Amino acid sequence: MEVVSIFYVILYLGFTSSFLLEENTKNPSNDLTEKHYMHVLEMILEEKKLRQNLEESVTQMHTEFKTQIRNLMLDNKTEHVIENKTDFLLQKMNDMENKYSALEQKVVSLQRQLGQVSSELAKCRNDSYVFRNEFSMLKQLKSINQLQDLNKLNTSVDAIIQQLHIYDNSITTLNSKQEARAQDFVALLNKTQNLQRTVTEQAEYVGFSVCAPGPVSTTGLILFSLVKFSYGITDMSSLNTSGEFRCEKSGFYLIIPAIMSTQNNAEYRIQKNGIDVIKVQVAPVAAESKDHTGTGSMIVSLNINDTIAIRELHGQPVFSKYSCLTVIKIK
């Protein structure tokens, strides 16, 4: 109903330019158009629509976030590992709720400002009704004084048009602020998802224990084909073919080889990417007993596709089934 009223006012003001009291009277200029009112109305409706979409997005994000936290808490296997991380996520969620409350207050403030703008527009509409009545009276006026009043009235209309331009700029500013708040929500959601991904990666089990039922390879690397346990690793074939463990997930790893040999002066090296890092003596240079086991350990930072291998130094055979390798991702 308000749009129809505005249309009638604009239509009427458009026709007033054809009214002449005297033959030498100039047509009054009138910049108030229907498009201007429609543009203001469209911006108001768009602001309401954006605010509604913002509230729905935040509600959905909040629900999904709580569901993910609940699912993490139900996993008994990782409960002790991620307990501290869950508390941290809950704190983040509380912070996000506080930020959401603050943004709601800002939206209320924007609504209040929008209400003030709407009141000003209603006042302008009432003024337009008054001007329409005054124009109707001017149709029967011909004196110079009455023409002077008409000039003053045109000046008032110009002032109203200028004020409407100011309101238009104010609404544009409010829309820009609301879009900025929406971008803040998107950034906060991305940070939450990254944090959850980090917690999941740190809670994941990665490690294996393998033994060497076969001989040493031609390169001196010990082959491990008997898999005892394996967690979080998809491909272990290289341990049997080349004697190398190829890292699939970057992090800090604990390397523990235990190699048995029946030869005197047996020793081996722990290698990273083909370079000797740790040397372990299995048996003395001369020993009365034949069976000796040498156990070593090393902590190392591995990136994806880095390799770990155990190389027998003198090409001597190892005692199968009693020579094993354990690798554990600790962080």
mmCIF file of C-alpha atoms in Angstrom:
data_model
loop_
_atom_site.group_PDB
_atom_site.id
_atom_site.type_symbol
_atom_site.label_atom_id
_atom_site.label_comp_id
_atom_site.label_asym_id
_atom_site.label_seq_id
_atom_site.Cartn_x
_atom_site.Cartn_y
_atom_site.Cartn_z
ATOM 1 C CA MET A 1 0.000 0.000 0.000
ATOM 2 C CA GLU A 2 2.909 2.334 0.740
ATOM 3 C CA VAL A 3 4.430 1.633 -2.684
ATOM 4 C CA VAL A 4 1.123 2.555 -4.395
ATOM 5 C CA SER A 5 0.929 5.815 -2.426
ATOM 6 C CA ILE A 6 4.499 6.719 -3.357
ATOM 7 C CA PHE A 7 3.713 5.904 -6.990
ATOM 8 C CA TYR A 8 0.718 8.264 -6.969
ATOM 9 C CA VAL A 9 2.798 11.059 -5.466
ATOM 10 C CA ILE A 10 5.578 10.618 -8.027
ATOM 11 C CA LEU A 11 3.072 10.355 -10.880
ATOM 12 C CA TYR A 12 1.341 13.486 -9.723
ATOM 13 C CA LEU A 13 4.586 15.416 -9.318
ATOM 14 C CA GLY A 14 5.582 14.328 -12.813
ATOM 15 C CA PHE A 15 2.444 15.892 -14.306
ATOM 16 C CA THR A 16 2.828 19.170 -12.421
ATOM 17 C CA SER A 17 5.538 20.236 -14.852
ATOM 18 C CA SER A 18 2.822 20.760 -17.519
ATOM 19 C CA PHE A 19 0.909 23.389 -15.500
ATOM 20 C CA LEU A 20 1.387 27.055 -16.567
ATOM 21 C CA LEU A 21 -0.291 29.987 -14.854
ATOM 22 C CA GLU A 22 0.968 32.447 -17.414
ATOM 23 C CA GLU A 23 2.247 32.109 -20.900
ATOM 24 C CA ASN A 24 5.713 33.221 -19.833
ATOM 25 C CA THR A 25 5.838 30.956 -16.715
ATOM 26 C CA LYS A 26 8.733 28.422 -16.791
ATOM 27 C CA ASN A 27 8.186 24.745 -16.106
ATOM 28 C CA PRO A 28 9.359 23.816 -12.584
ATOM 29 C CA SER A 29 12.195 21.278 -12.350
ATOM 30 C CA ASN A 30 11.451 18.146 -10.338
ATOM 31 C CA ASP A 31 14.088 15.456 -9.640
ATOM 32 C CA LEU A 32 11.869 13.343 -7.393
ATOM 33 C CA THR A 33 11.185 10.115 -9.317
ATOM 34 C CA GLU A 34 9.505 6.829 -8.652
ATOM 35 C CA LYS A 35 12.801 5.018 -9.233
ATOM 36 C CA HIS A 36 14.331 6.797 -6.285
ATOM 37 C CA TYR A 37 11.616 5.650 -3.883
ATOM 38 C CA MET A 38 11.690 2.142 -5.322
ATOM 39 C CA HIS A 39 15.460 2.037 -4.904
ATOM 40 C CA VAL A 40 15.169 2.987 -1.235
ATOM 41 C CA LEU A 41 12.489 0.352 -0.695
ATOM 42 C CA GLU A 42 14.568 -2.322 -2.431
ATOM 43 C CA MET A 43 17.558 -1.541 -0.231
ATOM 44 C CA ILE A 44 15.407 -1.871 2.895
ATOM 45 C CA LEU A 45 14.047 -5.239 1.758
ATOM 46 C CA GLU A 46 17.524 -6.413 0.787
ATOM 47 C CA GLU A 47 18.861 -5.467 4.230
ATOM 48 C CA LYS A 48 16.127 -7.546 5.911
ATOM 49 C CA LYS A 49 16.825 -10.492 3.618
ATOM 50 C CA LEU A 50 20.580 -10.378 4.281
ATOM 51 C CA ARG A 51 20.005 -10.188 8.035
ATOM 52 C CA GLN A 52 17.678 -13.204 7.903
ATOM 53 C CA ASN A 53 20.214 -15.211 5.852
ATOM 54 C CA LEU A 54 22.935 -14.240 8.304
ATOM 55 C CA GLU A 55 20.932 -15.490 11.285
ATOM 56 C CA GLU A 56 20.124 -18.781 9.524
ATOM 57 C CA SER A 57 23.781 -19.355 8.575
ATOM 58 C CA VAL A 58 24.984 -18.682 12.116
ATOM 59 C CA THR A 59 22.326 -20.982 13.608
ATOM 60 C CA GLN A 60 23.251 -23.791 11.226
ATOM 61 C CA MET A 61 26.972 -23.312 11.881
ATOM 62 C CA HIS A 62 26.394 -23.372 15.641
ATOM 63 C CA THR A 63 24.319 -26.598 15.400
ATOM 64 C CA GLU A 64 26.896 -28.355 13.218
ATOM 65 C CA PHE A 65 29.717 -27.311 15.492
ATOM 66 C CA LYS A 66 27.959 -28.704 18.588
ATOM 67 C CA THR A 67 27.218 -31.958 16.729
ATOM 68 C CA GLN A 68 30.890 -32.375 15.809
ATOM 69 C CA ILE A 69 31.961 -31.755 19.418
ATOM 70 C CA ARG A 70 29.415 -34.341 20.626
ATOM 71 C CA ASN A 71 30.694 -36.923 18.137
ATOM 72 C CA LEU A 72 34.281 -36.355 19.258
ATOM 73 C CA MET A 73 33.302 -36.879 22.912
ATOM 74 C CA LEU A 74 31.623 -40.259 22.056
ATOM 75 C CA ASP A 75 34.860 -41.780 20.711
ATOM 76 C CA ASN A 76 36.194 -43.699 23.748
ATOM 77 C CA LYS A 77 39.409 -44.690 22.002
ATOM 78 C CA THR A 78 40.624 -41.131 21.649
ATOM 79 C CA GLU A 79 38.901 -39.646 24.701
ATOM 80 C CA HIS A 80 42.056 -39.236 26.787
ATOM 81 C CA VAL A 81 44.111 -38.009 23.839
ATOM 82 C CA ILE A 82 41.779 -35.196 22.759
ATOM 83 C CA GLU A 83 40.320 -34.227 26.152
ATOM 84 C CA ASN A 84 42.394 -31.062 26.399
ATOM 85 C CA LYS A 85 41.766 -30.244 22.732
ATOM 86 C CA THR A 86 38.013 -30.676 23.292
ATOM 87 C CA ASP A 87 38.106 -28.206 26.171
ATOM 88 C CA PHE A 88 39.941 -25.820 23.900
ATOM 89 C CA LEU A 89 37.294 -26.258 21.202
ATOM 90 C CA LEU A 90 34.536 -25.660 23.745
ATOM 91 C CA GLN A 91 36.270 -22.462 24.807
ATOM 92 C CA LYS A 92 36.471 -21.440 21.150
ATOM 93 C CA MET A 93 32.770 -22.211 20.779
ATOM 94 C CA ASN A 94 31.958 -20.040 23.800
ATOM 95 C CA ASP A 95 34.037 -17.242 22.329
ATOM 96 C CA MET A 96 32.183 -17.635 19.041
ATOM 97 C CA GLU A 97 28.830 -17.479 20.880
ATOM 98 C CA ASN A 98 29.960 -14.301 22.632
ATOM 99 C CA LYS A 99 30.969 -12.795 19.303
ATOM 100 C CA TYR A 100 27.620 -13.862 17.874
ATOM 101 C CA SER A 101 25.816 -12.123 20.760
ATOM 102 C CA ALA A 102 27.834 -8.974 20.114
ATOM 103 C CA LEU A 103 26.953 -9.133 16.448
ATOM 104 C CA GLU A 104 23.296 -9.597 17.342
ATOM 105 C CA GLN A 105 23.485 -6.393 19.343
ATOM 106 C CA LYS A 106 25.028 -4.657 16.339
ATOM 107 C CA VAL A 107 22.205 -5.981 14.158
ATOM 108 C CA VAL A 108 19.676 -4.586 16.642
ATOM 109 C CA SER A 109 21.487 -1.245 16.462
ATOM 110 C CA LEU A 110 21.326 -1.382 12.675
ATOM 111 C CA GLN A 111 17.618 -2.153 12.886
ATOM 112 C CA ARG A 112 17.152 0.857 15.110
ATOM 113 C CA GLN A 113 18.989 3.068 12.627
ATOM 114 C CA LEU A 114 16.938 1.581 9.802
ATOM 115 C CA GLY A 115 13.780 2.396 11.742
ATOM 116 C CA GLN A 116 14.918 6.003 12.013
ATOM 117 C CA VAL A 117 15.507 6.118 8.273
ATOM 118 C CA SER A 118 12.047 4.633 7.687
ATOM 119 C CA SER A 119 10.540 7.307 9.924
ATOM 120 C CA GLU A 120 12.301 10.000 7.937
ATOM 121 C CA LEU A 121 10.992 8.486 4.709
ATOM 122 C CA ALA A 122 7.477 8.445 6.128
ATOM 123 C CA LYS A 123 7.871 12.113 7.031
ATOM 124 C CA CYS A 124 9.001 12.838 3.483
ATOM 125 C CA ARG A 125 5.952 11.015 2.173
ATOM 126 C CA ASN A 126 3.679 13.140 4.366
ATOM 127 C CA ASP A 127 5.451 16.246 3.136
ATOM 128 C CA SER A 128 4.796 15.098 -0.413
ATOM 129 C CA TYR A 129 1.087 14.872 0.360
ATOM 130 C CA VAL A 130 1.189 18.440 1.648
ATOM 131 C CA PHE A 131 3.005 19.592 -1.472
ATOM 132 C CA ARG A 132 0.425 17.890 -3.649
ATOM 133 C CA ASN A 133 -2.354 19.840 -1.925
ATOM 134 C CA GLU A 134 -0.391 23.054 -2.286
ATOM 135 C CA PHE A 135 0.093 22.389 -5.976
ATOM 136 C CA SER A 136 -3.649 21.839 -6.333
ATOM 137 C CA MET A 137 -4.267 25.247 -4.796
ATOM 138 C CA LEU A 138 -1.677 26.848 -7.085
ATOM 139 C CA LYS A 139 -3.701 25.864 -10.145
ATOM 140 C CA GLN A 140 -6.102 28.754 -9.398
ATOM 141 C CA LEU A 141 -3.483 31.326 -8.414
ATOM 142 C CA LYS A 142 -2.162 33.911 -10.935
ATOM 143 C CA SER A 143 -0.652 36.728 -8.928
ATOM 144 C CA ILE A 144 3.087 37.425 -8.720
ATOM 145 C CA ASN A 145 3.150 36.721 -4.998
ATOM 146 C CA GLN A 146 1.623 33.305 -5.607
ATOM 147 C CA LEU A 147 4.261 32.561 -8.249
ATOM 148 C CA GLN A 148 6.944 33.483 -5.717
ATOM 149 C CA ASP A 149 5.422 30.970 -3.319
ATOM 150 C CA LEU A 150 5.660 28.388 -6.085
ATOM 151 C CA ASN A 151 9.396 29.072 -6.396
ATOM 152 C CA LYS A 152 9.802 28.609 -2.658
ATOM 153 C CA LEU A 153 7.900 25.336 -2.873
ATOM 154 C CA ASN A 154 10.221 24.112 -5.620
ATOM 155 C CA THR A 155 13.150 24.989 -3.395
ATOM 156 C CA SER A 156 11.634 22.887 -0.597
ATOM 157 C CA VAL A 157 11.190 19.944 -2.953
ATOM 158 C CA ASP A 158 14.846 20.215 -3.976
ATOM 159 C CA ALA A 159 15.847 20.174 -0.314
ATOM 160 C CA ILE A 160 13.769 17.029 0.260
ATOM 161 C CA ILE A 161 15.403 15.326 -2.725
ATOM 162 C CA GLN A 162 18.833 16.171 -1.325
ATOM 163 C CA GLN A 163 17.822 14.740 2.045
ATOM 164 C CA LEU A 164 16.665 11.537 0.359
ATOM 165 C CA HIS A 165 20.089 11.230 -1.250
ATOM 166 C CA ILE A 166 21.617 11.449 2.218
ATOM 167 C CA TYR A 167 19.305 8.671 3.464
ATOM 168 C CA ASP A 168 20.261 6.587 0.448
ATOM 169 C CA ASN A 169 23.947 6.880 1.374
ATOM 170 C CA SER A 170 23.146 5.966 4.990
ATOM 171 C CA ILE A 171 21.377 2.766 3.922
ATOM 172 C CA THR A 172 24.309 1.855 1.660
ATOM 173 C CA THR A 173 26.688 2.286 4.604
ATOM 174 C CA LEU A 174 24.515 0.043 6.796
ATOM 175 C CA ASN A 175 24.511 -2.666 4.130
ATOM 176 C CA SER A 176 28.314 -2.485 3.867
ATOM 177 C CA LYS A 177 28.666 -2.945 7.631
ATOM 178 C CA GLN A 178 26.353 -5.956 7.558
ATOM 179 C CA GLU A 179 28.378 -7.565 4.746
ATOM 180 C CA ALA A 180 31.539 -7.046 6.806
ATOM 181 C CA ARG A 181 29.934 -8.879 9.751
ATOM 182 C CA ALA A 182 29.062 -11.766 7.439
ATOM 183 C CA GLN A 183 32.693 -12.008 6.318
ATOM 184 C CA ASP A 184 33.762 -12.102 9.985
ATOM 185 C CA PHE A 185 31.490 -15.116 10.506
ATOM 186 C CA VAL A 186 33.016 -16.910 7.506
ATOM 187 C CA ALA A 187 36.554 -16.278 8.800
ATOM 188 C CA LEU A 188 35.575 -17.548 12.271
ATOM 189 C CA LEU A 189 34.074 -20.710 10.753
ATOM 190 C CA ASN A 190 37.266 -21.376 8.761
ATOM 191 C CA LYS A 191 39.400 -21.006 11.901
ATOM 192 C CA THR A 192 37.155 -23.460 13.766
ATOM 193 C CA GLN A 193 37.350 -26.020 10.963
ATOM 194 C CA ASN A 194 41.158 -25.719 10.805
ATOM 195 C CA LEU A 195 41.382 -26.191 14.568
ATOM 196 C CA GLN A 196 39.184 -29.285 14.421
ATOM 197 C CA ARG A 197 41.309 -30.692 11.574
ATOM 198 C CA THR A 198 44.465 -30.170 13.657
ATOM 199 C CA VAL A 199 42.932 -31.959 16.671
ATOM 200 C CA THR A 200 41.897 -34.887 14.471
ATOM 201 C CA GLU A 201 45.377 -35.226 12.975
ATOM 202 C CA GLN A 202 47.087 -35.144 16.387
ATOM 203 C CA ALA A 203 44.693 -37.768 17.781
ATOM 204 C CA GLU A 204 45.332 -40.203 14.898
ATOM 205 C CA TYR A 205 47.347 -43.372 15.618
ATOM 206 C CA VAL A 206 50.280 -44.036 13.247
ATOM 207 C CA GLY A 207 52.828 -46.810 13.765
ATOM 208 C CA PHE A 208 53.830 -50.394 12.961
ATOM 209 C CA SER A 209 55.946 -53.358 14.048
ATOM 210 C CA VAL A 210 57.534 -55.602 11.406
ATOM 211 C CA CYS A 211 60.065 -58.454 11.437
ATOM 212 C CA ALA A 212 62.625 -59.747 8.933
ATOM 213 C CA PRO A 213 62.011 -63.376 7.895
ATOM 214 C CA GLY A 214 64.345 -63.050 4.891
ATOM 215 C CA PRO A 215 67.956 -62.107 4.088
ATOM 216 C CA VAL A 216 69.712 -58.774 3.642
ATOM 217 C CA SER A 217 69.156 -57.102 0.232
ATOM 218 C CA THR A 218 71.961 -56.545 -2.269
ATOM 219 C CA THR A 219 72.190 -52.932 -1.091
ATOM 220 C CA GLY A 220 72.822 -54.023 2.503
ATOM 221 C CA LEU A 221 69.333 -52.926 3.647
ATOM 222 C CA ILE A 222 67.427 -55.364 5.866
ATOM 223 C CA LEU A 223 64.085 -56.413 4.326
ATOM 224 C CA PHE A 224 61.023 -56.533 6.616
ATOM 225 C CA SER A 225 58.041 -58.436 5.204
ATOM 226 C CA LEU A 226 56.402 -59.950 8.287
ATOM 227 C CA VAL A 227 53.929 -57.295 9.534
ATOM 228 C CA LYS A 228 52.998 -57.744 13.187
ATOM 229 C CA PHE A 229 50.931 -54.580 13.721
ATOM 230 C CA SER A 230 50.099 -51.565 11.563
ATOM 231 C CA TYR A 231 48.026 -48.436 12.317
ATOM 232 C CA GLY A 232 47.291 -45.526 9.983
ATOM 233 C CA ILE A 233 49.612 -46.655 7.154
ATOM 234 C CA THR A 234 48.199 -47.700 3.774
ATOM 235 C CA ASP A 235 51.285 -49.011 1.923
ATOM 236 C CA MET A 236 54.085 -51.009 3.572
ATOM 237 C CA SER A 237 55.221 -52.935 0.486
ATOM 238 C CA SER A 238 58.487 -50.979 0.196
ATOM 239 C CA LEU A 239 59.719 -52.522 3.484
ATOM 240 C CA ASN A 240 59.668 -55.932 1.775
ATOM 241 C CA THR A 241 60.939 -54.891 -1.664
ATOM 242 C CA SER A 242 63.616 -52.306 -0.845
ATOM 243 C CA GLY A 243 63.797 -52.331 2.964
ATOM 244 C CA GLU A 244 62.659 -48.681 3.227
ATOM 245 C CA PHE A 245 59.718 -47.223 5.166
ATOM 246 C CA ARG A 246 58.251 -44.289 3.218
ATOM 247 C CA CYS A 247 56.520 -41.660 5.400
ATOM 248 C CA GLU A 248 52.853 -40.946 4.527
ATOM 249 C CA LYS A 249 52.058 -38.474 7.328
ATOM 250 C CA SER A 250 54.554 -35.862 8.494
ATOM 251 C CA GLY A 251 55.459 -35.575 12.196
ATOM 252 C CA PHE A 252 57.892 -36.741 14.906
ATOM 253 C CA TYR A 253 58.634 -40.491 14.856
ATOM 254 C CA LEU A 254 60.342 -42.864 17.305
ATOM 255 C CA ILE A 255 62.443 -45.508 15.487
ATOM 256 C CA ILE A 256 63.318 -48.697 17.472
ATOM 257 C CA PRO A 257 65.153 -51.519 15.619
ATOM 258 C CA ALA A 258 66.146 -54.769 17.409
ATOM 259 C CA ILE A 259 68.435 -56.864 15.154
ATOM 260 C CA MET A 260 69.820 -60.347 15.997
ATOM 261 C CA SER A 261 72.949 -61.768 14.357
ATOM 262 C CA THR A 262 75.068 -64.895 14.781
ATOM 263 C CA GLN A 263 78.217 -63.301 13.364
ATOM 264 C CA ASN A 264 81.006 -61.600 15.277
ATOM 265 C CA ASN A 265 81.477 -57.849 14.822
ATOM 266 C CA ALA A 266 77.937 -57.477 13.425
ATOM 267 C CA GLU A 267 76.579 -53.940 13.372
ATOM 268 C CA TYR A 268 73.935 -51.897 11.564
ATOM 269 C CA ARG A 269 73.026 -48.269 10.843
ATOM 270 C CA ILE A 270 69.692 -46.422 11.042
ATOM 271 C CA GLN A 271 69.346 -44.328 7.878
ATOM 272 C CA LYS A 272 67.141 -41.362 6.971
ATOM 273 C CA ASN A 273 66.793 -40.695 3.245
ATOM 274 C CA GLY A 274 69.804 -42.956 2.570
ATOM 275 C CA ILE A 275 72.107 -41.173 5.053
ATOM 276 C CA ASP A 276 73.503 -42.949 8.172
ATOM 277 C CA VAL A 277 72.228 -41.372 11.390
ATOM 278 C CA ILE A 278 72.666 -43.911 14.239
ATOM 279 C CA LYS A 279 75.224 -46.753 14.448
ATOM 280 C CA VAL A 280 74.375 -49.830 16.586
ATOM 281 C CA GLN A 281 76.851 -52.624 17.501
ATOM 282 C CA VAL A 282 75.127 -56.053 17.579
ATOM 283 C CA ALA A 283 77.983 -58.381 18.580
ATOM 284 C CA PRO A 284 81.581 -57.873 19.758
ATOM 285 C CA VAL A 285 84.513 -58.351 17.390
ATOM 286 C CA ALA A 286 85.160 -61.702 19.052
ATOM 287 C CA ALA A 287 82.546 -63.355 21.241
ATOM 288 C CA GLU A 288 82.112 -66.849 22.663
ATOM 289 C CA SER A 289 78.322 -66.970 22.225
ATOM 290 C CA LYS A 290 76.871 -66.839 18.718
ATOM 291 C CA ASP A 291 73.523 -65.105 19.191
ATOM 292 C CA HIS A 292 73.515 -61.388 19.923
ATOM 293 C CA THR A 293 70.784 -58.729 19.650
ATOM 294 C CA GLY A 294 71.497 -55.048 19.149
ATOM 295 C CA THR A 295 68.706 -52.574 19.969
ATOM 296 C CA GLY A 296 68.852 -48.925 18.990
ATOM 297 C CA SER A 297 66.445 -45.989 19.039
ATOM 298 C CA MET A 298 66.133 -42.627 17.366
ATOM 299 C CA ILE A 299 63.613 -39.784 17.318
ATOM 300 C CA VAL A 300 63.371 -37.994 14.007
ATOM 301 C CA SER A 301 61.185 -35.462 12.191
ATOM 302 C CA LEU A 302 59.804 -36.890 8.946
ATOM 303 C CA ASN A 303 58.063 -35.183 6.082
ATOM 304 C CA ILE A 304 55.899 -36.924 3.497
ATOM 305 C CA ASN A 305 57.984 -39.320 1.290
ATOM 306 C CA ASP A 306 61.000 -39.257 3.649
ATOM 307 C CA THR A 307 62.455 -42.757 4.111
ATOM 308 C CA ILE A 308 63.786 -44.788 7.059
ATOM 309 C CA ALA A 309 65.883 -47.945 6.540
ATOM 310 C CA ILE A 310 68.126 -50.330 8.548
ATOM 311 C CA ARG A 311 71.409 -51.142 6.767
ATOM 312 C CA GLU A 312 73.669 -54.047 7.848
ATOM 313 C CA LEU A 313 77.186 -52.633 7.734
ATOM 314 C CA HIS A 314 79.260 -55.718 6.722
ATOM 315 C CA GLY A 315 76.672 -57.554 4.604
ATOM 316 C CA GLN A 316 76.319 -60.298 7.234
ATOM 317 C CA PRO A 317 73.000 -62.196 7.527
ATOM 318 C CA VAL A 318 70.520 -61.421 10.288
ATOM 319 C CA PHE A 319 68.634 -63.985 12.350
ATOM 320 C CA SER A 320 65.107 -64.048 10.907
ATOM 321 C CA LYS A 321 61.975 -63.581 13.053
ATOM 322 C CA TYR A 322 64.129 -62.216 15.889
ATOM 323 C CA SER A 323 65.099 -59.089 13.973
ATOM 324 C CA CYS A 324 62.277 -56.529 14.114
ATOM 325 C CA LEU A 325 61.603 -52.843 13.563
ATOM 326 C CA THR A 326 59.063 -50.651 15.390
ATOM 327 C CA VAL A 327 58.123 -47.145 14.200
ATOM 328 C CA ILE A 328 55.726 -44.890 16.179
ATOM 329 C CA LYS A 329 54.437 -41.412 15.313
ATOM 330 C CA ILE A 330 54.478 -39.526 18.630
ATOM 331 C CA LYS A 331 53.323 -36.113 17.375
#
